[in-house]
Short mmCIF file of C-alpha atoms and ligand atoms in Angstrom, two decimals:
data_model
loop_
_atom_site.label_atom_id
_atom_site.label_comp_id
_atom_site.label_asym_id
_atom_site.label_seq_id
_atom_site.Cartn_x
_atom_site.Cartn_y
_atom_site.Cartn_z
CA UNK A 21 0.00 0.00 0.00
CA UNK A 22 1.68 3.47 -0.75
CA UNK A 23 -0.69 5.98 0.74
CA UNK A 24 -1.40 9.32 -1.07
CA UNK A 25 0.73 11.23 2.38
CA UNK A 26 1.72 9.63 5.15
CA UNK A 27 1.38 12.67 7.49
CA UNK A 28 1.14 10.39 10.91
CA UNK A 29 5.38 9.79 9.59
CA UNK A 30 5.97 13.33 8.56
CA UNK A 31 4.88 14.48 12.28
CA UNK A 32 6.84 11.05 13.64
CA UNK A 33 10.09 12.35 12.20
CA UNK A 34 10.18 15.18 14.12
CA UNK A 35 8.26 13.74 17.12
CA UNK A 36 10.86 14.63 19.79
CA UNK A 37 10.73 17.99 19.22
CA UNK A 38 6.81 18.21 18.62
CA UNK A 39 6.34 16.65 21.83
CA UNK A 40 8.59 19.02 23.51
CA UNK A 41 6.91 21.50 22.53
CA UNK A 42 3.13 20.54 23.19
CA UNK A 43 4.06 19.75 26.78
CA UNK A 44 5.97 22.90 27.43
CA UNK A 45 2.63 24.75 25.99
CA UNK A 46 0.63 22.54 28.76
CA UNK A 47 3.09 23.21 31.31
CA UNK A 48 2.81 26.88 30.95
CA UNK A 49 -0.79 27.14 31.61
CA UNK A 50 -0.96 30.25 28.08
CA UNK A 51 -2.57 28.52 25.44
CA UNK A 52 -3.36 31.72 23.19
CA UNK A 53 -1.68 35.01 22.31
CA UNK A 54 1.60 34.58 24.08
CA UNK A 55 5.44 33.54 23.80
CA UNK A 56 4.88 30.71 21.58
CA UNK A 57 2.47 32.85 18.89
CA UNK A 58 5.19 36.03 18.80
CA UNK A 59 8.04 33.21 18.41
CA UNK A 60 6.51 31.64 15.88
CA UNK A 61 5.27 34.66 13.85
CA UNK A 62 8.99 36.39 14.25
CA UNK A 63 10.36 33.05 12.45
CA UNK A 64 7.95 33.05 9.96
CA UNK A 65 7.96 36.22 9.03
CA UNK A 66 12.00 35.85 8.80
CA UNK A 67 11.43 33.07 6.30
CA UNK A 68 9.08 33.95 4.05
CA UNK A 69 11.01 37.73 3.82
CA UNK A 70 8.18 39.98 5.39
CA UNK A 71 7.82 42.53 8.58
CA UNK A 72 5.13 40.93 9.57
CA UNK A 73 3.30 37.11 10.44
CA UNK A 74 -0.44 37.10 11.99
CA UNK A 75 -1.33 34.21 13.12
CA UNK A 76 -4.81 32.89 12.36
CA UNK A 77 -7.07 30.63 12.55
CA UNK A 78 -6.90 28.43 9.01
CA UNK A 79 -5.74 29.55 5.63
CA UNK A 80 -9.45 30.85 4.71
CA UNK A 81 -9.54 32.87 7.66
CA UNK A 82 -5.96 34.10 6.67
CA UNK A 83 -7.42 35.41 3.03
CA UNK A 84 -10.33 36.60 4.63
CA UNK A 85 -8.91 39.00 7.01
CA UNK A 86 -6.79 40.29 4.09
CA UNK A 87 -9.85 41.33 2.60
CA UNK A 88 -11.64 42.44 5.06
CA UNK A 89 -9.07 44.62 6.52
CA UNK A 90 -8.44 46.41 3.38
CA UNK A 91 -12.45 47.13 3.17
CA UNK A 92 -11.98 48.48 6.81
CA UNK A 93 -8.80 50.72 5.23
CA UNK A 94 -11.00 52.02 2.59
CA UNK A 95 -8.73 50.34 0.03
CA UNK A 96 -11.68 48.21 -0.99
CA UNK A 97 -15.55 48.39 -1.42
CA UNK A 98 -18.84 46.20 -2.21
CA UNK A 99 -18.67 44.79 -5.48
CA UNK A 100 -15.21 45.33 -6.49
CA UNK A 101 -13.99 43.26 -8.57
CA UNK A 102 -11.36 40.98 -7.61
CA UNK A 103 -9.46 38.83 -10.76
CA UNK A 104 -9.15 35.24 -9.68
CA UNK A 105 -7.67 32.10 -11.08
CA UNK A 106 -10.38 29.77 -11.89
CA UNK A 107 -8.48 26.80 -11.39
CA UNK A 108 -8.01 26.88 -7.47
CA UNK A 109 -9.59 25.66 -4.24
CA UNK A 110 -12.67 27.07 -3.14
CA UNK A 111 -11.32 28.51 -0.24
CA UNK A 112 -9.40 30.94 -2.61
CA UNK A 113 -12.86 32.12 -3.59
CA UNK A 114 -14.79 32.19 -0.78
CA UNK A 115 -12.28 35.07 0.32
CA UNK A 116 -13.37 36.76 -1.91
CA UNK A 117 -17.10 36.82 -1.81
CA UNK A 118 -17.62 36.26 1.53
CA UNK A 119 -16.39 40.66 2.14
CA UNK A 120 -18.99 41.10 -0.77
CA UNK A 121 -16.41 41.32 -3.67
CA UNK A 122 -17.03 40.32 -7.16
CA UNK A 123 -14.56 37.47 -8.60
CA UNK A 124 -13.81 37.24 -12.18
CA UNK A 125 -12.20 33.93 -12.80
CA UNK A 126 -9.48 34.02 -15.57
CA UNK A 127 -8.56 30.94 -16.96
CA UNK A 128 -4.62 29.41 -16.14
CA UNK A 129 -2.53 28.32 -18.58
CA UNK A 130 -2.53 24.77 -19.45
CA UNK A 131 1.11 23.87 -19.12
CA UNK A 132 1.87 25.96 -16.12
CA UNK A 133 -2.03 25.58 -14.43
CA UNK A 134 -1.22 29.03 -13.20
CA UNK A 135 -3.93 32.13 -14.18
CA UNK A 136 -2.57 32.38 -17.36
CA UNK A 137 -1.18 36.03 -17.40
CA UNK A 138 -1.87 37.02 -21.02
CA UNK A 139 -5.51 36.94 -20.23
CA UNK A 140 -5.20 39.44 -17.20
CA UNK A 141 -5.39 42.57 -19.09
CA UNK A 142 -8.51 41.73 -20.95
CA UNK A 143 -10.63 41.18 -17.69
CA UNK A 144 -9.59 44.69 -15.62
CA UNK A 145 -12.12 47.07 -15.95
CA UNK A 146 -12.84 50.32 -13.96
CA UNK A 147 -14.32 48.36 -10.69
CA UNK A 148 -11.07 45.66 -11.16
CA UNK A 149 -8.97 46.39 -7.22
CA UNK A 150 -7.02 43.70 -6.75
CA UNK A 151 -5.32 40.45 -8.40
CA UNK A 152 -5.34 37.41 -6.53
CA UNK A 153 -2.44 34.73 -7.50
CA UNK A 154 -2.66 31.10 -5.58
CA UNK A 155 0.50 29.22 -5.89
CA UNK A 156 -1.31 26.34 -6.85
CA UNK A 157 0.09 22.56 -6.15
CA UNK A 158 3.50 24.71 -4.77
CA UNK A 159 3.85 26.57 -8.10
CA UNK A 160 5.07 29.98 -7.98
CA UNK A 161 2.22 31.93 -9.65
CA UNK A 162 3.70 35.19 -9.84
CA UNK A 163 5.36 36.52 -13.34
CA UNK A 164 7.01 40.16 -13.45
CA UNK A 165 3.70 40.84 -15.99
CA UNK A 166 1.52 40.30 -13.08
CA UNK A 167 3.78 42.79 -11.13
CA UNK A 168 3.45 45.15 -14.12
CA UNK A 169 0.00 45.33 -14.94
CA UNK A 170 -0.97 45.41 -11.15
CA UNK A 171 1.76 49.05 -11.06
CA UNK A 172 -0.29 49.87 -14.38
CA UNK A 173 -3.76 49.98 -12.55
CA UNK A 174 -2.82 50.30 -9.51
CA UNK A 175 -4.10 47.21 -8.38
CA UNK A 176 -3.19 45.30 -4.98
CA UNK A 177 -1.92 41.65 -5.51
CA UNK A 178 -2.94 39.33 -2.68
CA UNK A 179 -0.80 35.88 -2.66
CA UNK A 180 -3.14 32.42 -1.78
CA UNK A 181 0.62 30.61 -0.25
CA UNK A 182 -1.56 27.74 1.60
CA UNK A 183 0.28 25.22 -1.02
CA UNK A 184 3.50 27.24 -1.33
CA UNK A 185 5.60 27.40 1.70
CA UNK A 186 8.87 28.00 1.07
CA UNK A 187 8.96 28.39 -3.11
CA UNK A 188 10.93 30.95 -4.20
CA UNK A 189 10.10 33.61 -7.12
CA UNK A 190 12.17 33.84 -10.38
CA UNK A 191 15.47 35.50 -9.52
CA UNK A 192 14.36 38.91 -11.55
CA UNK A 193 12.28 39.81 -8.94
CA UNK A 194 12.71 42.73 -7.41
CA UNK A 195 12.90 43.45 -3.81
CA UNK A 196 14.37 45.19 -1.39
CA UNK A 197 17.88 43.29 0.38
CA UNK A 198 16.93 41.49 3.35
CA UNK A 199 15.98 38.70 2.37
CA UNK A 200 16.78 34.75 2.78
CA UNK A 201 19.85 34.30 0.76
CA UNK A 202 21.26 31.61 -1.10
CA UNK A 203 24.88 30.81 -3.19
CA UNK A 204 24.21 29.65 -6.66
CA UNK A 205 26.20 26.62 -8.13
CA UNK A 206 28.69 29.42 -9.39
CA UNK A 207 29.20 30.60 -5.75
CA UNK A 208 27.40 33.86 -6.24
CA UNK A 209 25.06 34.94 -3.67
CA UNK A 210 21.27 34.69 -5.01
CA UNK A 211 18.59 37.12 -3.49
CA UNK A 212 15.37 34.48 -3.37
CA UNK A 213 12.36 36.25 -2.78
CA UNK A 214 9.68 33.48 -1.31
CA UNK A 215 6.20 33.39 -2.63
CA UNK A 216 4.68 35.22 0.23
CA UNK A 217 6.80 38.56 0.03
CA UNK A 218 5.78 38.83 -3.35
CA UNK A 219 2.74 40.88 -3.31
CA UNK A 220 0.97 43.76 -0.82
CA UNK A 221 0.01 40.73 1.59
CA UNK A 222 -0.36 36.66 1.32
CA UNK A 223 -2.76 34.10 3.11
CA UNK A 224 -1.02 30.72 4.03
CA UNK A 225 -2.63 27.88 5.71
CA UNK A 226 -0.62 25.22 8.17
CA UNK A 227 -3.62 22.57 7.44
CA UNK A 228 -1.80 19.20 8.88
CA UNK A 229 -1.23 18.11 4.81
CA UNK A 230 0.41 21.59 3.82
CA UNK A 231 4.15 21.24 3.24
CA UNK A 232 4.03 22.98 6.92
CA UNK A 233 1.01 21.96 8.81
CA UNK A 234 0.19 21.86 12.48
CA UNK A 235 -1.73 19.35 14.32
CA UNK A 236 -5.25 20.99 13.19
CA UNK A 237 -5.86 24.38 11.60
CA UNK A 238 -4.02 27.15 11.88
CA UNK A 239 -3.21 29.52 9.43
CA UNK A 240 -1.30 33.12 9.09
CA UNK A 241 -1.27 36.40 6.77
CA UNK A 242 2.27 37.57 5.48
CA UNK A 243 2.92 41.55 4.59
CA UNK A 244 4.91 44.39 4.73
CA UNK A 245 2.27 46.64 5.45
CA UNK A 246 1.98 47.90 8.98
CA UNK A 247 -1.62 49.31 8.83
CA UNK A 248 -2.81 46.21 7.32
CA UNK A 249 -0.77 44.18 10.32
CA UNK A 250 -2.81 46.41 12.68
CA UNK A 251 -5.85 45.93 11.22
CA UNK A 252 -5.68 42.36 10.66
CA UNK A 253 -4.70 41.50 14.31
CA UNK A 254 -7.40 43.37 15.53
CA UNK A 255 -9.90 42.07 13.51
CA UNK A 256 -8.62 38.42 14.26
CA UNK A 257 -9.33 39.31 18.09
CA UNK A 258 -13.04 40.25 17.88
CA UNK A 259 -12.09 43.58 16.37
CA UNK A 260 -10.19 45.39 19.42
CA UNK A 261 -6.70 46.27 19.79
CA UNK A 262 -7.44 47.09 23.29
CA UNK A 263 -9.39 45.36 25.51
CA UNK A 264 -12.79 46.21 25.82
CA UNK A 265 -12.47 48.55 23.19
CA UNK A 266 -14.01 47.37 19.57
CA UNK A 267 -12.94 49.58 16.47
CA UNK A 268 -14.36 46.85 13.72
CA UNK A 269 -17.55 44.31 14.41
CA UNK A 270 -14.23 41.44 14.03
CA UNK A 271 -13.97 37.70 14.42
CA UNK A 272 -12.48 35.26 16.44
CA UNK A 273 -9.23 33.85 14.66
CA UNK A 274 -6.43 33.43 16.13
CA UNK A 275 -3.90 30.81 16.52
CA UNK A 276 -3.45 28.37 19.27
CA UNK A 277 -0.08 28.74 21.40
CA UNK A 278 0.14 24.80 21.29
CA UNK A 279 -0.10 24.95 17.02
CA UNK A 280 2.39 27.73 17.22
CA UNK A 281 4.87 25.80 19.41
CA UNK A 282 4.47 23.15 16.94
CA UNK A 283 4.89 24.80 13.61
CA UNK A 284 7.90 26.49 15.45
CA UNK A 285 9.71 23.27 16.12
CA UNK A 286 8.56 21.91 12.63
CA UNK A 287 9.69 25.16 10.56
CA UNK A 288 13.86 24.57 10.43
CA UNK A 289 13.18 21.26 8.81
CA UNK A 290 10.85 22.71 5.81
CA UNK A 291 13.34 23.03 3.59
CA UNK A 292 14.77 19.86 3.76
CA UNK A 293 11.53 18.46 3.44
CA UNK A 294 10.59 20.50 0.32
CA UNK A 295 14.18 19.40 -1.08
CA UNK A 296 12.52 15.64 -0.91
CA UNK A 297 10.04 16.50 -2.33
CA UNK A 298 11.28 17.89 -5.32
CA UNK A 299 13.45 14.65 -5.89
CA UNK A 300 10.80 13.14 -5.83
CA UNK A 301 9.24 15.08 -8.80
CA UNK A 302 12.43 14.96 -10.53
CA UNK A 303 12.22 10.60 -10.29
CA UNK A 304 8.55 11.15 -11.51
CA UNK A 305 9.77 13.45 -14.74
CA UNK A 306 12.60 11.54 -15.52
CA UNK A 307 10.38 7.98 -15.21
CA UNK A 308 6.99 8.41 -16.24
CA UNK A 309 6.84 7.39 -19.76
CA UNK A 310 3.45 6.52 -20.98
CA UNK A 311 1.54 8.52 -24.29
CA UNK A 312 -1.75 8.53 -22.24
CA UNK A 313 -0.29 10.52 -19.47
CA UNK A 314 0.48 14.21 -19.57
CA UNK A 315 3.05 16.34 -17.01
CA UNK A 316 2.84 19.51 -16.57
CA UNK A 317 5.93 21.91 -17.54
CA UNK A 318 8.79 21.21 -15.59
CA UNK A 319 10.30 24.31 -13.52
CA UNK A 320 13.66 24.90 -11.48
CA UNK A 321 12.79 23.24 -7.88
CA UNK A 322 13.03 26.82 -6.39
CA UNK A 323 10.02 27.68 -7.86
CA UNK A 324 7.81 24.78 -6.86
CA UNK A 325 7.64 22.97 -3.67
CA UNK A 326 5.72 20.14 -4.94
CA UNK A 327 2.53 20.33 -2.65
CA UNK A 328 1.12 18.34 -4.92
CA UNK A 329 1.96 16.07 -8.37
CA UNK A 330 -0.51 16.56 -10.53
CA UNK A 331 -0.51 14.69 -13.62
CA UNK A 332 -3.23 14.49 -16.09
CA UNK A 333 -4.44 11.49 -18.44
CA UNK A 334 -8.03 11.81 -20.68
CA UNK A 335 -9.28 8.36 -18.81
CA UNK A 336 -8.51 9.71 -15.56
CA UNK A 337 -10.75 7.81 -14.05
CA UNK A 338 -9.47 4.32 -14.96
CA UNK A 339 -6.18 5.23 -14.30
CA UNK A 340 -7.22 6.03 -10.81
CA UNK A 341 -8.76 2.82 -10.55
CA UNK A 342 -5.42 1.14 -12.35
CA UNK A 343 -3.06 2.39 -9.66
CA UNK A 344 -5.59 1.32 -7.00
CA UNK A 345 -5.10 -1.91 -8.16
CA UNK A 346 -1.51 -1.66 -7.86
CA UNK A 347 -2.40 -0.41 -3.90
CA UNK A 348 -1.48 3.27 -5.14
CA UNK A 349 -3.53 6.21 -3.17
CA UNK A 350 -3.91 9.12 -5.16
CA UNK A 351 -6.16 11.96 -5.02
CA UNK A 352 -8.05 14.61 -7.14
CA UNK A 353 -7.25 18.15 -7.03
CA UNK A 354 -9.69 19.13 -7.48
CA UNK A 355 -12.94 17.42 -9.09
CA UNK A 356 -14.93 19.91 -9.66
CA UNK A 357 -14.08 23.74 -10.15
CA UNK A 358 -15.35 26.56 -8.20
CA UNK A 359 -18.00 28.06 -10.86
CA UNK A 360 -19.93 24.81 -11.09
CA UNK A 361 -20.10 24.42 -7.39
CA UNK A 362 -23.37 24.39 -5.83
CA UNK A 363 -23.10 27.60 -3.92
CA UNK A 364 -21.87 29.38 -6.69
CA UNK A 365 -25.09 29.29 -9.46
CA UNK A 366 -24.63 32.81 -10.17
CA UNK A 367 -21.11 31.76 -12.11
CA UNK A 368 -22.69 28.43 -13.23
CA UNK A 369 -23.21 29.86 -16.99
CA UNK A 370 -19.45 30.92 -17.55
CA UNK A 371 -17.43 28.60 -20.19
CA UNK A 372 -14.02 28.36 -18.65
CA UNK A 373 -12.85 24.81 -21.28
CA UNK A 374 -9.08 25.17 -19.74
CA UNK A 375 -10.22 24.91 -16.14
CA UNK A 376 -13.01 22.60 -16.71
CA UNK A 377 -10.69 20.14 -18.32
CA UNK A 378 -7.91 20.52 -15.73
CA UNK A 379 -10.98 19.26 -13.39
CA UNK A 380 -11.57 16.55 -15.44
CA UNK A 381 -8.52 15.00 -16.08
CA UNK A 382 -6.10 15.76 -12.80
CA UNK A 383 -4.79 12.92 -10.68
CA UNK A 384 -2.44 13.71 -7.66
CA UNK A 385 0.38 10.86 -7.03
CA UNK A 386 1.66 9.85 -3.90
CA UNK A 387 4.55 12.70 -2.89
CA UNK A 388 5.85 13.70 0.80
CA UNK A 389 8.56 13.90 2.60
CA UNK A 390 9.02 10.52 3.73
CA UNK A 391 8.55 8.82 0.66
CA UNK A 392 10.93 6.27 -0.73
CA UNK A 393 12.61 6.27 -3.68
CA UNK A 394 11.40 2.55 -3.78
CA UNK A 395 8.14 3.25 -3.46
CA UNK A 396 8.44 6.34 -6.26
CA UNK A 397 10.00 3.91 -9.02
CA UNK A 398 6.52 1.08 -7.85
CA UNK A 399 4.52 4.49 -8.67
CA UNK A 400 6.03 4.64 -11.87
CA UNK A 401 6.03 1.44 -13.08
CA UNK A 402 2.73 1.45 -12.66
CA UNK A 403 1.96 4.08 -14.35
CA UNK A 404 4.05 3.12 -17.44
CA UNK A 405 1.90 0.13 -16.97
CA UNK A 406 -1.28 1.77 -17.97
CA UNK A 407 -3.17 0.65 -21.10
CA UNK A 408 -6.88 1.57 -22.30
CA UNK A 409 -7.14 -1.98 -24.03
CA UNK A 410 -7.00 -2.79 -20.56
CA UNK A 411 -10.50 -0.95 -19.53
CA UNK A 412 -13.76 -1.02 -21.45
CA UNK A 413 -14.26 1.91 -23.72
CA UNK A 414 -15.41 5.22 -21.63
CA UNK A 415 -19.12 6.24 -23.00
CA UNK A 416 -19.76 9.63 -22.06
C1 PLP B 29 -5.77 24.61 1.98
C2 PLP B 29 -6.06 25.76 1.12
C3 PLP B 29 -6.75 26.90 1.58
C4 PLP B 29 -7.48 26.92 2.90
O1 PLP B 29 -6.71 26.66 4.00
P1 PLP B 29 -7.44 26.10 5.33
O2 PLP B 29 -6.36 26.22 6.35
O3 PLP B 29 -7.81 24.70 5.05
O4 PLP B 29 -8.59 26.98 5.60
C5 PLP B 29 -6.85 27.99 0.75
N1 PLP B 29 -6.34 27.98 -0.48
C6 PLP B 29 -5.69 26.92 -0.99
C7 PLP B 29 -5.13 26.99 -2.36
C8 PLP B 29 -5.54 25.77 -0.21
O5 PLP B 29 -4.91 24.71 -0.71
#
């Protein structure tokens, strides 16, 4: 059996630590808004490259608050409209419409599965505010054209990081110096600027199956932006920034001391774990050989932290039910996109053929941090494996 993520051994491999943490937490007798939240938000912040971490309650919450806090600015109102990816998880557009803000969903391109940036231009209009990018399956989303046309229009660009922890932008991006560093094969010192620094602010969510997840929700916003920091701490604590005094009608999002304390211990070994990861992706490029099966396009390992594999095969379907056979797990990111969701009729008539295929033919495989290399090569034999004289012809 090779499970989709084994997240009971990602959290095992750095079980001393976790459980040093969670009892110091229960020894301390603070379980919210204390040493371990400010620790953990001062490291974070330091890694992704920002002034400022909040922590929150779950990734949505994290978006949210952006939102909502830059209504409360004035930097946003009712019905603005809000350019989307269409391809993303709904949480990326619930966001949006839950402040009351109108999402137009551009379609990604079908190589990168990233909001295809040639399209962007086409869908601002006078109400268009801000651009929202989600570093989708741990790509890096963001192109210096996005950074252009939002400087054209003046537009704010809000990063969705819940799959991107620790990917790094293109090297041309520029930013200001203090920033994580690296030294390139050629010894030079690189300037990486992580997705999450990249726009005005980011949402990222520490769900237990992101690349850095806690041991239930828990989520943050990233930005350089000390009103918005302001704002969004205060409306994350019932809308007061001093007690018993309530400047916004706020929520109640915050994030526990004991997740804190654990995504604190778990945060030096990210990297690392990423690094698997992406040898992982490079066994599945260099293996998978089959005409029925489509990759994506490949990009340098700094910009994609593998979240997810997603590869993509017309008879997706059978070949879900082929490597179940073979006691493979994977999953589908996602089945169904956003604008044909239930809750979202009023989008139901738009014809977005890019997305709606990516729905219909995705398939995540198996890829973590504790996978084998043994297991990888079963995962790709078994894919090469795949034949439709093998299944019964598909009648749609
Ligand atoms: C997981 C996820 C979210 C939501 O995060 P939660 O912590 O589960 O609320 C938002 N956007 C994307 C792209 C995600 O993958």
């Amino acid at each position: 059996m090779i499970k989709f993520l084994d997240i009971q051994a990602m959290n095992e491999a750095h079980g001393t630590k976790i459980e040093e943490a969670i009892l110091r937490v229960t020894r301390s007798g603070w379980y919210l808004r204390g040493e371990e939240t400010r620790r953990f938000e001062a490291d974070y912040a330091h890694y992704i490259g920002c002034r400022h971490a909040i922590g929150c309650g779950n990734g949505l919450d994290a978006l949210r608050l952006i939102f909502r806090a830059y209504i409360e600015m004035g930097h946003l109102h009712e019905g603005d409209e809000v350019i989307v990816p269409a391809n993303t998880y709904i949480a990326s557009i619930l966001a949006v419409t839950d402040n009351r803000l109108t999402p137009i969903f551009v379609e990604p391109d079908a190589q990168t599965l990233q909001i295809d940036e040639t399209l962007i231009e086409q869908a601002i209009t006078p109400r268009t505010r801000a651009i929202l990018i989600v570093h989708l399956y741990g790509r890096c989303a963001y192109t210096s054209h996005i950074g252009d046309l939002c400087h054209k229009y003046n537009l704010l660009l809000i990063e969705d990081n819940a799959q991107a922890h620790g990917c790094s932008a293109p090297p041309t991006f520029p930013r200001k110096g203090d920033h994580p560093q690296s030294t390139s094969p050629q010894g030079e010192v690189v300037k990486r600027a992580r997705t999450g620094s990249l726009g005005h602010a980011a949402g990222h969510s520490f769900y237990p199956g992101k690349n850095l997840g806690a041991l239930g929700d828990a989520g943050c916003v990233t930005t350089d932006d000390d009103e918005l920091a302001t704002t969004i701490r205060a409306l994350g604590n019932y809308g007061s920034s001093e007690k018993y005094i309530f400047h916004y009608t706020g929520y109640n999002s915050r994030i526990d001391e004991l997740q804190a304390a654990v995504l604190a211990a778990k945060l030096p070994h990210l990297d690392a774990d990423n690094h698997h990861r992406a040898t992982i992706a490079e066994l599945y490029y260099r293996g998978i050989d089959n005409p029925l099966i489509h990759l994506p396009r490949h990009v340098d390992p700094e910009h994609n932290v593998y979240h997810l594999f997603p590869i993509f095969c017309d008879e997706r379907d059978h070949l879900q039910q082929h490597l179940k056979a073979y006691g493979i797990e994977t999953l589908i990111h996602y089945p169904i996109p956003p604008h044909q969701q239930e809750c979202y009729k009023e989008y139901a008539h738009l014809s977005l053929p890019i997305t709606e295929q990516i729905h219909r033919t995705e398939l995540s495989l198996p890829i973590g941090p504790t996978m084998s290399q043994t297991k990888v090569q079963e995962v790709i034999k078994a894919i090469n494996d795949f034949k439709l004289k093998d299944y019964p012809r598909i009648t749609k």
